[in-house]
Amino acid sequence: MSDASPSMNDAILQVEHLSMKFGGLVAIGDLSFQARRGEITALIGPNGAGKTTVFNCITGFYKPSEGMITLSRRDGSSFLLERLPNHEIPARAKVARTFQNIRLFSGMTLLENLLVAQHNKLMKASGYTVLGLFGFSGYRTASAESIDLARHWLEKADLVDRADDPAGDLPYGAQRRLEIARAMCTGPELLCLDEPAAGLNPKESMALNALLMDIKDNTGTSILLIEHDMAVVMQISDHVVVLEYGRKISDGSPHAVRTDPRVIAAYLGVEDEDVETVLTEVGDEDVIEQLDTGPDSAHGPGTSSSYLAGPVTDTVGHSEGERVTVSKGASKAGQVDARSSAAAASPAAAKQPSAAKSSAAKPATKAQVKPNTPGVSKRRGGRK
Amino acid sequence: MAVTASPERDIVATPMQRATREALYAGAIALGLFVLFIGLRTDQNISNELILVQRWLLLAVVVVLTMAGRFLYVAYGQPFLANQQIVDVATGLLPESVATRFFRLPYFIAAIATVAVLVFLAGSLDGLLGPGLAGYARFLRALAIIYALASVLFYFRTFIHAHFSALGITALALYPVIVVLVLALYGGSVAAGFQGSLKWVDNFGIQILIYVMLAWGLNIVVGLAGLLDLGYVAFYAVGAYAYALLGTQYGLSFWILLPAAGAMAAFWGVLLGFPVLRLRGDYLAIVTLAFGEIIRLVLINWREVTNGSAGISGIPKVTFFGLMTFNVSDPNYIAKVFDIATSSAYYKIFLYYLILGLCLLTAFVTIRLRRMPVGRAWEALREDEIACRSLGINTTTTKLTAFATGAMFGGFAGSFFAARQGFVSPESFIFLESAIILAIVVLGGMGSLVGIAVAAMVMIGGTEVLRELDFLKQVFGPDFTPELYRMLLFGMAMVIVMLWKPRGFVGSREPTAFLKESRAVSGSFTKEGHG
C-alpha cells in the first residue's frame, strides 16, 4: 500500500473527506486538512468538536466511516492510514501519539517505559527473541543503544534523575513529558499530541513549549497537536485547523485563525439577539424553526418510540452537500456565516465555509480570541 | 475484631472498664451465634426418633471463654501491643526490637540443649515418661529445633537476604544429599538412609518442585502478561498425556518426548489463545476455565485413545540419558553398573535433580525473557494494552507468545509428572489443580520468581507437613483424626497471609533495566492486568 503522491511531498499528513459516524451521530463530517512536514499543526476547537476522534482515526484506534488519510514518509513511501492495522501505524508509518488521559506503564520505571517504546527495533535485533535468548552479541549492542536513546530523551524531558523510579510515581507534568519522550523513542515522523498542556502550570507549560520546539527543530519530526491552551497554540504552532461539531470552520496561520470571526463565534458565542434579528430578517427558515419553543421533531426523538420509525436519514444521510451533525443553528460559526451573508445581502448562501473569510465584517471588531479560553467557551450556546 | 469506641469514651473509660464492656459485648455476640450451634443439638434416640439434646453447660463454657479472651485482650493485650508497636503499618513486619528480644543467645543455647537431651534420650523416652508425656516431649523437641533454626536464620538475615537466590539453589541442590546423610546417621546404615529419604525427596521435594515449575509457567501468563488463566492445568494434562501415549505406544524416550510434550502444549496454548484474544478479565477467566474442562472431558470420554477414567499405566521410566536405567531387571540397571545395593531411592533422587533442572531452566528463561523486548512487552501489556498498541506493539502475537511460553512449561511439567507417577488419569487434572497453581502465583506475588517458589513451598509443603499432626492425638484423645483439620488450618493460614501481605510474599517488582541503580517498584504502582 504505497501509492505515493509526489505532488504532495511537502504534506506529511493529508486528511481528505474524513467522516466518522457512531450510529446516528456524526462525530466528524467531511473533514479535509493537511499537516506539512517539519511544522507544528494545531487542531483546536470547543469541547466535543471531534478533535480526539480525528486523532483516533489517524492513529488507527477508529476505522473512519469515509475518507482517506495519507501519510507520506521522508523516504517517499506513503501509507493509507485508514487501511493499516492499529499497531502497524506506529511501526511502519511512523506515527506516534500521546493520550488525553495519560497512559503510561505506571508499574515500570521511566527507563523501561522508553525501552518498551523501542520494542520493534529491539525485537528485530534480538532475532525475534530466539537469538537474544542465547545471548548473541547483536542484541547486547542493540540493547545498549536503546538505553542510550532512552537516556537522550530522558535528558530532553528533564527526567534523567528519576530514570529508575516507577512512572506512576511522577507528578502530573512530568508524566506528560514522559509520555512525549516515550512517543519520541519510537522514532516517529509524525507526533500526535492530545492536549499535552492540559493540567500543567504556566512554568511546566513553558517547559513543554521548549520541548516541542526542540523536537521540531532538531529531529525533523512533524507535530500534530490538540490543545485548549491558546498560549501554547499561538506560540508554537505554524498552522491551525479549527473544528466545530466535527466540521472544519477555519484553517490557516495562528494569526489568521485568531481573527477569524467564525472561530471567535465558535469559542465565545455570538450576541444572541443580534443573530436572531439578522437571521429572521433574512428569512432563514432553519432559524425561525429553531426559535419556536420545543424540540424540533425532525431531529429530536420522534413521536414513535422506535428508533427505526424515526426519520433516520435526516440525521445520518447526506442531503446534497450539507451534513446535519447537530440541531440546526447550534453551530456558532454557521450563525456567523448566516449573518455575514445577510449583511452582504445574499440570502442564498447560508452555510458555506469558504464564504466566511472574505466577509469578516462586524464580528472581527468584537473580541480577539484570548489565551486561556476554557472558561469563556462556556458562553457558547447561551441562547435563552 | 476492630475496636470502634469513640474518642470521648476512650478518655473517660479506663482500660478495665472498657475491657469489661467489650467482654460483655463479645459474650452477647457469642451467645447469639452459638446458642443454636452449640446449645442445642439434634440427635436420634434409641427408637430412631429425632430429639433435641440441650448442652447449656458447654454453651456457657464457650461464652465465658470468649468473654475472658476478649477481656484479657482488651485489658492487657492491646496496651501491650500498643507499647511494643508490634505491628509496623507499612510492611506488616515485626520491628527488629521485638525480634531481637525473642531471639536471644541464652534462649538459643537452651533450645540446643533441650534438643540435645531429648535426642539423646530418644530411645528411652517412652520408658521414662510414659507414652502420653513422651508425645509432648517430642513436640517440645520439634519446637526447640524450629526455634533454633529460626534463630540461626535471624542471626544471618542480612546475609541471607543479600544472597537469597544463590543460597536457595545451593540448598535445593544439596537437599537429597543432606536428607540421606541425616537419615543414614539416624538409622545407622546407608540403606536405611536411602529408604527413609523416599518420603522426604518424593513427597516433599519433587512434589513441591513440580508445583514451583507449574507456578513459574503460569506466572508468565498471569503475573507478567496479566492474562487471568483458570485452565492452566489443561496444558499440564496435554504434556502428561503426550508423554504417556507416545511413550507407551511407540516406546519413545523421555528425552525426545520432553521437548515434544512442551511443543504440543505450546501449540494448544496458541490454539486457546486465538479465540480468547479479544476477551478481557472475567470473560477470559471463564473461557480458559471452560478450556481446562474440555480437555479433561475429552480425556475421560475418548476411551479408544486415552483409556478414559481408567487412565494409562505402565508409562516408561526416565533413563539416565540412555546410559543407565532404573528398572531392576535391566542389564544396565544403575545399581548393577555401580555395583551397589538395590534401592528405589536412586530413581527418586534422579527425578528430584531432573525436576530441579527443569525448574532452573524455567527460571532462567523467564529471567532472560523479562529483559528482552518480548518480556517487557508482556509487562507493558499488563499495565496498559492501548498504550502498547500506540507504540507499535503487536498485541496479538505478544499475547499468543505469553500463552505459548506458559503452556510450554506446563507441558514440560506434565511429561515429568507422567514419568514420575508411571500412571496418568484425568483425575489428576481437575480444576482444583488450576486453582492451587493460581493460588501459589497470587500468594507468592505476581511476577516474582522467589516469592512464588516460597509460596509453593508453603502451600504444598505446608499441606504435607500438616499430615504430621499426630501429636494432637495426645491433646484430643486417640479418636481425633488430625488429618481432617489440615485443610481448615491451611485455609486460615492463607487468609492470614493475604491480610498481612495483600500483594503476596513479594509484592514489589524488580525493574528489568536501570541507569544508575536498580530500585524495586512498589506493588502499589503495578497493575494486575485486565485480561
mmCIF file with all atom_site columns, N, CA and C in Angstrom, chain B residues 8 11 28 65 82 213 233 260 332 388 416 427 473 478 531:
data_model
loop_
_atom_site.group_PDB
_atom_site.id
_atom_site.type_symbol
_atom_site.label_atom_id
_atom_site.label_alt_id
_atom_site.label_comp_id
_atom_site.label_asym_id
_atom_site.label_entity_id
_atom_site.label_seq_id
_atom_site.pdbx_PDB_ins_code
_atom_site.Cartn_x
_atom_site.Cartn_y
_atom_site.Cartn_z
_atom_site.occupancy
_atom_site.B_iso_or_equiv
_atom_site.pdbx_formal_charge
_atom_site.auth_seq_id
_atom_site.auth_comp_id
_atom_site.auth_asym_id
_atom_site.auth_atom_id
_atom_site.pdbx_PDB_model_num
ATOM 1  N N  . GLU B 1 8   ? -14.249 10.164  72.781 1.00 0.00 ? 8   GLU B N  1
ATOM 2  C CA . GLU B 1 8   ? -14.640 10.689  74.099 1.00 0.00 ? 8   GLU B CA 1
ATOM 3  C C  . GLU B 1 8   ? -14.676 9.561   75.115 1.00 0.00 ? 8   GLU B C  1
ATOM 4  N N  . ILE B 1 11  ? -11.392 8.572   76.551 1.00 0.00 ? 11  ILE B N  1
ATOM 5  C CA . ILE B 1 11  ? -10.852 9.448   77.589 1.00 0.00 ? 11  ILE B CA 1
ATOM 6  C C  . ILE B 1 11  ? -11.487 9.086   78.932 1.00 0.00 ? 11  ILE B C  1
ATOM 7  N N  . ALA B 1 28  ? -22.202 -11.445 74.484 1.00 0.00 ? 28  ALA B N  1
ATOM 8  C CA . ALA B 1 28  ? -23.544 -11.396 73.894 1.00 0.00 ? 28  ALA B CA 1
ATOM 9  C C  . ALA B 1 28  ? -23.515 -11.917 72.463 1.00 0.00 ? 28  ALA B C  1
ATOM 10 N N  . LEU B 1 65  ? -15.489 -18.389 77.981 1.00 0.00 ? 65  LEU B N  1
ATOM 11 C CA . LEU B 1 65  ? -14.135 -18.359 77.416 1.00 0.00 ? 65  LEU B CA 1
ATOM 12 C C  . LEU B 1 65  ? -13.981 -17.182 76.458 1.00 0.00 ? 65  LEU B C  1
ATOM 13 N N  . ALA B 1 82  ? 0.275   -1.942  71.930 1.00 0.00 ? 82  ALA B N  1
ATOM 14 C CA . ALA B 1 82  ? 0.466   -0.521  71.661 1.00 0.00 ? 82  ALA B CA 1
ATOM 15 C C  . ALA B 1 82  ? 1.835   -0.081  72.161 1.00 0.00 ? 82  ALA B C  1
ATOM 16 N N  . MET B 1 213 ? 7.468   -25.326 39.318 1.00 0.00 ? 213 MET B N  1
ATOM 17 C CA . MET B 1 213 ? 7.609   -25.183 37.871 1.00 0.00 ? 213 MET B CA 1
ATOM 18 C C  . MET B 1 213 ? 6.285   -24.769 37.232 1.00 0.00 ? 213 MET B C  1
ATOM 19 N N  . VAL B 1 233 ? -4.207  -26.068 34.001 1.00 0.00 ? 233 VAL B N  1
ATOM 20 C CA . VAL B 1 233 ? -3.958  -27.490 34.180 1.00 0.00 ? 233 VAL B CA 1
ATOM 21 C C  . VAL B 1 233 ? -4.161  -28.262 32.865 1.00 0.00 ? 233 VAL B C  1
ATOM 22 N N  . ALA B 1 260 ? 8.919   -32.641 22.862 1.00 0.00 ? 260 ALA B N  1
ATOM 23 C CA . ALA B 1 260 ? 7.703   -32.824 22.064 1.00 0.00 ? 260 ALA B CA 1
ATOM 24 C C  . ALA B 1 260 ? 6.473   -32.443 22.883 1.00 0.00 ? 260 ALA B C  1
ATOM 25 N N  . ASN B 1 332 ? 21.536  -52.896 32.386 1.00 0.00 ? 332 ASN B N  1
ATOM 26 C CA . ASN B 1 332 ? 22.290  -51.710 32.777 1.00 0.00 ? 332 ASN B CA 1
ATOM 27 C C  . ASN B 1 332 ? 21.565  -50.943 33.878 1.00 0.00 ? 332 ASN B C  1
ATOM 28 N N  . CYS B 1 388 ? 0.258   0.143   24.559 1.00 0.00 ? 388 CYS B N  1
ATOM 29 C CA . CYS B 1 388 ? 1.102   -0.789  23.810 1.00 0.00 ? 388 CYS B CA 1
ATOM 30 C C  . CYS B 1 388 ? 0.855   -0.659  22.317 1.00 0.00 ? 388 CYS B C  1
ATOM 31 N N  . PHE B 1 416 ? 6.974   -34.651 32.843 1.00 0.00 ? 416 PHE B N  1
ATOM 32 C CA . PHE B 1 416 ? 7.732   -35.111 34.010 1.00 0.00 ? 416 PHE B CA 1
ATOM 33 C C  . PHE B 1 416 ? 6.813   -35.826 34.999 1.00 0.00 ? 416 PHE B C  1
ATOM 34 N N  . GLU B 1 427 ? -8.203  -37.752 36.591 1.00 0.00 ? 427 GLU B N  1
ATOM 35 C CA . GLU B 1 427 ? -8.385  -37.312 37.976 1.00 0.00 ? 427 GLU B CA 1
ATOM 36 C C  . GLU B 1 427 ? -7.331  -36.286 38.399 1.00 0.00 ? 427 GLU B C  1
ATOM 37 N N  . LYS B 1 473 ? -3.205  -35.906 68.814 1.00 0.00 ? 473 LYS B N  1
ATOM 38 C CA . LYS B 1 473 ? -3.925  -37.024 69.435 1.00 0.00 ? 473 LYS B CA 1
ATOM 39 C C  . LYS B 1 473 ? -3.673  -37.053 70.938 1.00 0.00 ? 473 LYS B C  1
ATOM 40 N N  . PRO B 1 478 ? -7.298  -40.360 71.356 1.00 0.00 ? 478 PRO B N  1
ATOM 41 C CA . PRO B 1 478 ? -6.927  -41.169 70.187 1.00 0.00 ? 478 PRO B CA 1
ATOM 42 C C  . PRO B 1 478 ? -7.993  -41.187 69.097 1.00 0.00 ? 478 PRO B C  1
ATOM 43 N N  . GLY B 1 531 ? -6.949  -8.747  31.761 1.00 0.00 ? 531 GLY B N  1
ATOM 44 C CA . GLY B 1 531 ? -7.326  -9.911  30.969 1.00 0.00 ? 531 GLY B CA 1
ATOM 45 C C  . GLY B 1 531 ? -6.187  -10.237 30.089 1.00 0.00 ? 531 GLY B C  1
#
